[in-house]
Coordinates of C-alpha atoms in Angstrom, one line a residue:
M1 CA 121.8 102.6 109.7
Q2 CA 119.8 105.7 109.0
Y3 CA 121.5 107.5 111.9
G4 CA 124.9 106.6 110.4
I5 CA 124.0 107.9 107.0
V6 CA 122.6 111.2 108.4
N7 CA 125.6 111.8 110.6
T8 CA 128.2 110.8 107.9
A9 CA 126.5 113.0 105.3
K10 CA 126.5 116.0 107.7
K11 CA 130.2 115.3 108.7
L12 CA 131.3 115.2 105.1
G13 CA 129.2 118.2 104.1
Y14 CA 126.8 116.4 101.8
E15 CA 123.2 117.6 101.3
L16 CA 121.0 114.7 102.3
V17 CA 117.3 114.7 101.2
E18 CA 115.3 112.3 103.3
V19 CA 111.9 111.0 102.3
D20 CA 109.7 108.6 104.3
Y21 CA 107.4 107.0 101.7
K22 CA 105.7 105.1 104.6
L23 CA 106.0 101.8 102.8
D24 CA 103.6 103.0 100.1
L25 CA 105.2 101.5 97.0
G26 CA 103.6 104.0 94.6
K27 CA 105.0 106.9 96.7
G28 CA 108.4 105.1 96.8
C29 CA 108.5 104.9 93.0
D30 CA 107.3 108.5 92.7
T31 CA 110.1 109.6 95.1
I32 CA 112.8 107.8 93.0
D33 CA 111.4 109.4 89.9
S34 CA 111.6 112.8 91.5
F35 CA 115.2 112.2 92.6
V36 CA 116.0 111.3 89.0
N37 CA 114.4 114.5 87.8
M38 CA 116.4 116.4 90.4
K39 CA 119.5 114.8 89.1
V40 CA 120.7 113.7 92.5
D41 CA 124.2 112.3 92.8
C42 CA 123.1 109.0 94.5
I43 CA 120.0 107.2 95.7
I44 CA 119.9 105.2 98.9
L45 CA 116.8 103.0 99.0
W46 CA 115.4 100.9 101.8
S47 CA 113.6 98.5 99.5
Y48 CA 110.4 96.9 100.8
D49 CA 109.6 94.9 97.6
Y50 CA 111.8 93.0 95.2
D51 CA 110.0 94.1 92.0
A52 CA 108.1 97.3 92.7
Y53 CA 110.9 99.8 92.0
N54 CA 112.2 98.2 88.7
T55 CA 111.0 101.0 86.3
S56 CA 112.1 103.8 88.6
L57 CA 115.4 102.3 89.3
Q58 CA 116.0 101.6 85.6
R59 CA 115.4 105.4 85.0
A60 CA 118.0 106.1 87.7
A61 CA 120.5 103.7 86.1
N62 CA 119.8 105.2 82.6
A63 CA 120.5 108.7 84.1
G64 CA 123.8 107.4 85.5
I65 CA 122.7 107.8 89.1
P66 CA 124.3 105.2 91.4
V67 CA 121.8 103.3 93.6
I68 CA 122.5 101.8 97.0
T69 CA 120.0 99.5 98.5
V70 CA 119.8 98.9 102.3
D71 CA 118.4 95.8 104.0
G72 CA 116.2 94.9 101.0
E73 CA 117.1 93.6 97.6
V74 CA 115.7 94.6 94.3
N75 CA 115.3 92.8 91.0
L76 CA 117.9 94.9 89.1
P77 CA 121.6 95.4 89.5
V78 CA 122.6 98.1 91.9
N79 CA 125.9 99.8 92.7
S80 CA 125.9 98.5 96.3
F81 CA 123.8 96.5 98.7
V82 CA 124.3 97.1 102.4
T83 CA 122.6 94.8 105.0
S84 CA 122.7 94.0 108.6
D85 CA 122.5 90.6 110.2
N86 CA 118.7 90.3 110.3
H87 CA 118.8 86.8 111.6
L88 CA 120.9 87.8 114.6
G89 CA 118.7 90.9 115.1
G90 CA 115.6 88.8 115.2
L91 CA 117.2 86.4 117.7
L92 CA 118.3 89.2 120.0
A93 CA 114.8 90.9 119.8
G94 CA 113.2 87.5 120.7
E95 CA 115.6 86.9 123.6
Y96 CA 114.9 90.5 124.9
A97 CA 111.1 90.1 124.6
G98 CA 111.3 86.8 126.5
K99 CA 113.4 88.4 129.2
V100 CA 111.1 91.5 129.5
L101 CA 108.0 89.4 129.5
D102 CA 109.5 86.9 132.0
G103 CA 108.5 84.1 129.6
K104 CA 104.8 85.0 129.6
G105 CA 102.7 87.1 127.3
K106 CA 101.9 87.7 123.6
V107 CA 104.4 89.2 121.1
L108 CA 103.4 90.7 117.7
S109 CA 106.0 90.4 114.9
S110 CA 105.2 92.4 111.8
A111 CA 105.1 90.6 108.4
R112 CA 108.5 89.9 106.9
C113 CA 109.5 92.2 104.0
R114 CA 109.6 90.3 100.7
A115 CA 112.8 91.9 99.7
C116 CA 114.7 91.5 103.0
P117 CA 117.2 88.7 103.0
L118 CA 117.6 86.5 106.0

């Protein structure tokens, strides 16, 4: 999805500011607050936690900045929520791992994101 956002923004001539908060919820909130202070036109958020961003997202809403969440829900109304089929993605990843490992081996699956719907 990130690839599509970047390419579409470029194609339409939008300035896109990308920030990787490295799943640090404090940095994520600080980033949203910075975007509100910058008076950006829209915030697109990959949410990792259902409740962590509430205060910052409320600031964005109060400032009239639309918020779009991607693949992770939040505990406040947003303007749009975009998601992929995570269940199918997991199924396909598991099938591919089984094929690559020829049915033998150990597979690590990272912890499920609290905010990601299945």
